[in-house]
N, CA and C of each residue as an Amber inpcrd file, in Angstrom:
protein
   336
  -9.4120000-134.8740000-167.6450000 -10.4820000-135.3600000-168.4070000
 -10.6280000-135.2500000-169.9700000 -11.7730000-134.7530000-170.4700000
 -11.8650000-134.2140000-172.1410000 -10.9720000-133.7370000-172.0400000
 -10.5570000-131.9390000-171.2740000  -9.1060000-131.6470000-172.4060000
  -8.2250000-132.3600000-172.7660000  -7.8940000-133.1250000-171.7760000
  -6.4270000-134.1510000-171.8710000  -6.2200000-134.9740000-172.5680000
  -7.8840000-135.3480000-172.8560000  -8.2740000-136.1830000-173.8500000
  -7.5540000-136.0280000-175.4800000  -8.2060000-134.8430000-175.2350000
  -8.4430000-134.1820000-176.7920000  -7.1640000-133.5490000-177.0090000
  -5.9380000-132.9140000-175.7630000  -4.3860000-132.9690000-175.8960000
  -3.8500000-133.9780000-176.2240000  -4.4020000-135.2340000-175.6950000
  -3.1630000-136.9390000-176.1670000  -4.0370000-136.8250000-178.0570000
  -4.9130000-136.8720000-178.2170000  -5.3120000-137.3540000-179.7140000
  -5.0010000-135.6350000-180.7470000  -4.2770000-134.8480000-180.4070000
  -4.2760000-133.7220000-181.1510000  -2.7980000-134.0030000-181.4860000
  -1.6700000-134.4680000-180.1720000  -0.5670000-135.5030000-179.9140000
  -0.5480000-136.2190000-181.1370000  -1.0250000-136.9100000-181.0590000
  -0.8570000-138.2150000-182.0320000  -1.1890000-137.2520000-183.7070000
  -2.2360000-136.7930000-183.6350000  -2.0440000-136.3790000-184.8650000
  -0.9490000-136.0810000-185.6090000  -0.3830000-134.6590000-184.4750000
   0.7570000-133.9510000-185.0880000   1.4680000-135.5380000-185.2660000
   2.2520000-135.8850000-184.3720000   3.3140000-137.1790000-184.6990000
   2.8800000-137.6170000-185.3850000   1.6220000-138.3250000-185.9280000
   1.5360000-139.6620000-186.9950000   1.8970000-138.5830000-188.9510000
   1.1570000-136.8370000-188.3450000   1.7400000-136.5880000-189.3480000
   3.2990000-136.0750000-189.7350000   4.2890000-135.9520000-188.4230000
   5.6130000-135.4400000-189.1280000   5.8740000-136.9170000-189.4790000
   5.6570000-138.2600000-188.9980000   6.2520000-139.4920000-189.8360000
   5.6080000-139.7040000-191.0470000   4.7510000-139.3810000-191.0840000
   4.4330000-139.4580000-192.3940000   5.2310000-138.4690000-193.8860000
   5.4080000-137.2690000-192.9800000   6.3320000-136.7160000-194.0620000
   7.6310000-136.9760000-194.1060000   8.4490000-137.2610000-192.9960000
   9.2470000-137.5910000-192.8330000   9.4770000-138.9560000-194.0460000
   8.4120000-140.1500000-193.8450000   8.6290000-140.8200000-194.5560000
   8.4500000-141.1930000-195.5770000   7.8900000-140.2780000-196.3800000
   7.8270000-139.8250000-197.5360000   8.9060000-139.0510000-198.0430000
   9.3630000-138.0160000-197.5010000  10.4170000-137.2100000-197.4680000
  12.1260000-137.9540000-198.1440000  11.9200000-138.6400000-196.7600000
  13.2340000-139.4560000-196.9130000  14.6510000-139.7620000-197.4390000
  13.2520000-140.4610000-199.1170000  14.2850000-140.5500000-199.7270000
  15.3540000-139.6580000-201.1150000  14.0240000-139.0170000-200.8260000
  14.8320000-137.5990000-201.2370000  15.6250000-136.2550000-200.8010000
  15.6050000-137.0010000-198.9930000  17.1990000-136.8990000-198.1590000
  17.9660000-137.4600000-199.3170000  18.1620000-138.2890000-199.1340000
  18.9100000-138.9830000-198.7220000  19.9860000-139.2900000-200.7320000
  19.0360000-138.1950000-201.3350000  19.3840000-138.3920000-202.7240000
  20.0040000-137.4940000-202.8590000  19.5220000-136.1300000-202.0460000
  20.3210000-134.9140000-201.9680000  21.4810000-134.9400000-201.3370000
  21.6610000-135.6620000-199.9210000  23.4170000-135.8020000-199.7570000
  24.0170000-136.2040000-199.8360000  23.5450000-137.5940000-200.9770000
  24.6330000-138.0490000-201.6240000  25.1880000-137.4670000-203.1570000
  24.2570000-136.8300000-203.0290000  24.7690000-135.5740000-204.2950000
  25.7500000-134.7010000-203.7220000  25.3890000-133.6200000-202.8120000
  25.9760000-132.9760000-201.8250000  27.3940000-133.7330000-201.4850000
  27.9150000-135.1000000-200.7940000  28.5360000-135.4180000-200.6880000
  30.1590000-135.2110000-201.4720000  29.7410000-135.7920000-203.0720000
  30.3200000-135.7500000-204.3420000  31.2100000-137.1320000-203.8990000
  31.2440000-138.1790000-203.6060000  31.9680000-138.9820000-203.0360000
  32.2210000-140.0500000-204.4300000  30.3060000-139.8710000-205.5000000
  30.3900000-141.1440000-206.8300000  30.2500000-139.5200000-206.9170000
  30.0230000-139.6470000-208.4650000  30.0890000-138.4720000-209.3540000
  28.5230000-139.4640000-210.5340000  27.8300000-138.1650000-209.8320000
  25.6490000-138.6280000-210.2440000  25.7780000-137.8550000-211.5720000
  25.4030000-137.9620000-212.9970000  24.7690000-137.8120000-213.6930000
  23.4520000-136.7250000-214.0520000  23.0860000-136.7290000-212.3710000
  22.1890000-135.9110000-211.6000000  20.7420000-136.6750000-210.4000000
  20.1200000-136.1250000-210.0330000  19.2310000-136.4510000-208.4470000
  18.3840000-137.8160000-209.2080000  17.7990000-137.9590000-210.7580000
  16.8960000-139.3810000-211.0640000  18.5100000-140.7780000-211.1380000
  19.5820000-139.9400000-211.5520000  20.5020000-141.1580000-211.9660000
  21.5360000-141.5490000-210.6970000  21.4250000-140.4480000-209.6520000
  21.4690000-141.1960000-208.2680000  20.5990000-142.0360000-207.3130000
  19.2090000-141.7240000-207.7800000  18.3940000-142.5350000-207.2090000
  18.1690000-144.3180000-208.1210000  18.7250000-144.3450000-209.1260000
  18.6030000-145.4460000-210.2660000  19.9710000-146.0070000-209.4170000
  20.9750000-145.5070000-209.0790000  22.4920000-146.3170000-209.1420000
  22.2880000-146.6560000-207.6150000  21.7530000-145.9350000-206.6710000
  21.4310000-146.1850000-204.7630000  20.5570000-147.3910000-204.6700000
  19.1000000-147.7760000-206.2710000  18.3870000-148.4030000-205.2760000
  19.2080000-149.8570000-206.3680000  19.4880000-149.6220000-207.2440000
  20.2470000-150.4380000-207.9990000  21.5090000-151.8140000-207.0120000
  22.2750000-150.5420000-206.6700000  23.5240000-151.1270000-205.9030000
  23.2230000-151.8390000-204.4640000  21.6500000-151.0790000-204.0420000
  22.3020000-150.8240000-201.5620000  20.1640000-151.2370000-201.4210000
  19.5080000-151.4290000-202.9900000  18.3370000-152.1570000-203.0380000
  17.5390000-151.2550000-202.0750000  16.1750000-150.8060000-202.0310000
  15.3530000-149.7090000-202.5110000  16.1850000-149.1410000-200.5120000
  15.6300000-150.7260000-199.5790000  15.5110000-149.6480000-198.6320000
  16.5740000-148.9690000-198.0780000  18.1100000-148.5400000-198.9810000
  18.8980000-147.4080000-199.1020000  18.7290000-146.3330000-198.9290000
  17.1950000-146.1150000-199.5910000  16.4470000-145.0700000-199.9810000
  16.1110000-144.4080000-197.6080000  16.0140000-145.0770000-197.0680000
  15.6370000-144.2900000-195.8900000  16.4020000-144.4900000-194.6860000
  17.5950000-144.6940000-195.1980000  18.5820000-145.0560000-194.1810000
  19.0880000-144.1160000-193.6380000  19.3090000-143.8270000-192.4440000
  19.4480000-142.7740000-191.2270000  17.9940000-142.3290000-191.0740000
  17.1080000-142.8860000-191.1420000  15.8290000-142.1810000-191.0430000
  15.1030000-141.7040000-189.5440000  15.6860000-142.7450000-188.7300000
  15.4830000-142.5940000-187.0710000  15.3430000-141.3740000-186.1920000
  17.0260000-140.7370000-186.4610000  16.7110000-139.0100000-185.5940000
  15.5020000-138.7360000-186.8140000  16.0870000-138.0080000-187.5800000
  15.1990000-137.4320000-188.4000000  13.1750000-137.6800000-187.9840000
  12.9590000-139.1520000-187.8900000  12.2220000-139.5130000-187.9780000
  10.7540000-139.2580000-186.2410000  12.1090000-139.4120000-185.3350000
  11.5100000-139.7780000-184.0390000  12.1120000-137.7660000-183.6950000
  12.1130000-136.8820000-184.6600000  12.3420000-134.7220000-183.7780000
  11.5830000-135.0370000-185.2260000  11.3130000-134.6870000-185.9860000
  10.8990000-134.2370000-186.7970000   8.9520000-134.7810000-185.9310000
   8.9310000-135.8780000-185.9710000   7.5760000-136.9040000-185.1810000
   6.6240000-135.9170000-183.8410000   8.2940000-135.6740000-183.0130000
   7.8370000-134.5180000-182.3280000   7.5060000-133.6370000-181.9230000
   8.4300000-132.6170000-182.9320000   8.3240000-131.6380000-182.9430000
   7.0710000-131.2590000-183.8760000   6.3710000-132.4410000-184.6170000
   5.6520000-131.7450000-185.4060000   4.5150000-131.9960000-183.7610000
   3.9710000-133.1730000-183.2710000   3.1790000-132.6860000-182.5290000
   3.5930000-132.1850000-181.4830000   4.3250000-131.4430000-181.0440000
   4.4590000-130.5080000-180.1570000   3.5880000-128.7020000-180.8680000
   4.1900000-128.5520000-181.7070000   3.8170000-127.3300000-182.5470000
   2.3840000-127.4860000-183.1650000   1.5490000-128.8330000-183.6200000
   0.1140000-128.5230000-183.8120000  -0.7540000-128.7820000-182.3170000
  -0.0600000-128.8080000-180.9950000  -1.8130000-129.1860000-180.3850000
  -1.1160000-127.8600000-179.9130000  -0.4870000-127.3820000-179.5600000
   0.2080000-125.8010000-178.7530000  -0.5610000-124.7420000-180.0020000
  -0.6380000-125.4680000-181.8260000  -1.2030000-124.4580000-182.4130000
  -3.3920000-124.4590000-182.1160000  -3.2370000-125.8750000-181.9770000
  -4.6230000-126.0160000-181.4520000  -5.4700000-125.2030000-180.6170000
  -4.5360000-125.1430000-179.3100000  -4.7320000-125.2860000-177.4110000
  -4.5690000-123.7050000-177.6460000  -3.9840000-123.0890000-178.6850000
  -3.7360000-120.8650000-178.6970000  -5.1320000-120.7280000-179.2160000
  -5.2420000-121.4910000-179.8770000  -6.4800000-121.2240000-180.6360000
  -7.8480000-121.4000000-179.8890000  -7.6990000-122.0070000-179.2060000
  -8.6050000-121.9840000-178.1630000  -8.5700000-120.7850000-177.6660000
  -7.4540000-120.8130000-177.0250000  -7.3660000-119.1740000-176.4610000
  -7.7530000-118.8770000-176.4980000  -7.6540000-117.9210000-177.9390000
  -7.6770000-116.2230000-178.5180000  -9.2580000-116.7270000-178.8780000
 -10.0730000-117.4210000-179.8390000 -10.7120000-117.3000000-180.1560000
 -12.0210000-118.4870000-179.3620000 -12.6150000-118.3960000-178.6640000
 -14.0490000-118.7200000-177.6500000 -15.1460000-119.2710000-178.3340000
 -15.5460000-118.6070000-179.5480000 -16.1350000-118.7640000-179.9830000
 -16.1070000-120.7680000-180.7540000 -16.8810000-122.0740000-180.0150000
 -16.8690000-123.1310000-180.8380000 -17.2750000-123.0300000-182.0280000
 -16.7620000-123.7650000-182.7070000 -17.4630000-123.6060000-183.9780000
 -16.9480000-122.6650000-185.3070000 -16.7230000-120.8650000-184.7030000
 -17.0360000-120.4270000-185.3150000 -15.8040000-120.1720000-186.6270000
 -15.6670000-119.9170000-187.4740000 -14.2380000-118.7510000-187.8520000
 -13.4180000-118.2780000-187.1820000 -12.5470000-119.2550000-186.9290000
 -11.7220000-117.6170000-185.5910000 -11.6810000-116.6000000-187.9530000
 -11.1920000-115.4300000-186.7020000 -10.0010000-114.1530000-187.6490000
  -9.2360000-114.5480000-188.1400000  -8.9340000-114.1070000-188.8860000
  -7.6410000-114.5940000-189.7420000  -6.1130000-114.0720000-188.7070000
  -6.3920000-113.4260000-188.2290000  -5.2670000-112.3650000-187.4680000
  -5.0330000-112.9020000-186.0830000  -6.5290000-113.4600000-185.6050000
  -5.8340000-114.3860000-184.7030000  -5.5730000-115.7020000-184.7970000
  -5.9400000-116.0630000-186.0710000  -5.2070000-117.8170000-186.7110000
  -3.2570000-117.6430000-186.9310000  -3.3990000-116.7300000-187.2610000
  -2.2050000-115.7760000-187.7050000  -0.9990000-115.7380000-186.5840000
  -2.2380000-114.8730000-184.8490000  -1.0730000-115.4890000-183.9200000
  -1.2420000-116.7320000-183.7020000  -2.0210000-117.5370000-183.5220000
  -1.9780000-118.5060000-182.9010000  -0.2590000-119.8040000-183.5160000
  -0.2970000-119.6690000-185.0090000   0.9400000-119.9880000-185.6760000
   1.6260000-119.6170000-185.4880000   2.6490000-118.0640000-184.5700000
   2.9830000-117.7110000-184.2170000   3.4550000-117.9510000-182.9920000
   2.5170000-118.3950000-181.9910000   2.6470000-118.6470000-180.9750000
   3.0600000-119.8730000-180.5980000   2.8430000-120.8390000-181.7960000
   3.4200000-122.5260000-181.7650000   4.5490000-121.9250000-182.3290000
   4.8310000-121.3620000-183.5650000   5.9160000-121.4570000-184.0190000
   7.1320000-121.0210000-183.0670000   6.9140000-120.7170000-181.8300000
   7.8680000-119.2890000-181.0780000   8.7830000-121.0970000-179.9570000
């Protein structure tokens, strides 16, 4: 019933936050990987970015995004919903602020 709906919403929220994170961060990762690969000599990150976009187009910054998009989004969904459930199990007073120790412990549980 209600707990399953709440769990689904928390999973969707975590999945979307992971997706946004990957979509926004992937261009930086692409530039980093190209700099590390060393196949082309760049003067720095800005030069790598500029030359990549000029020669391959803007979509080149998101090449190879599917594997990290799926894995990171799934991990975020699981972590977020696990943290929320741990918060509920450790701190029973709905609406009250949880003590910092319980928040820390919920984060540790979600991170395992």
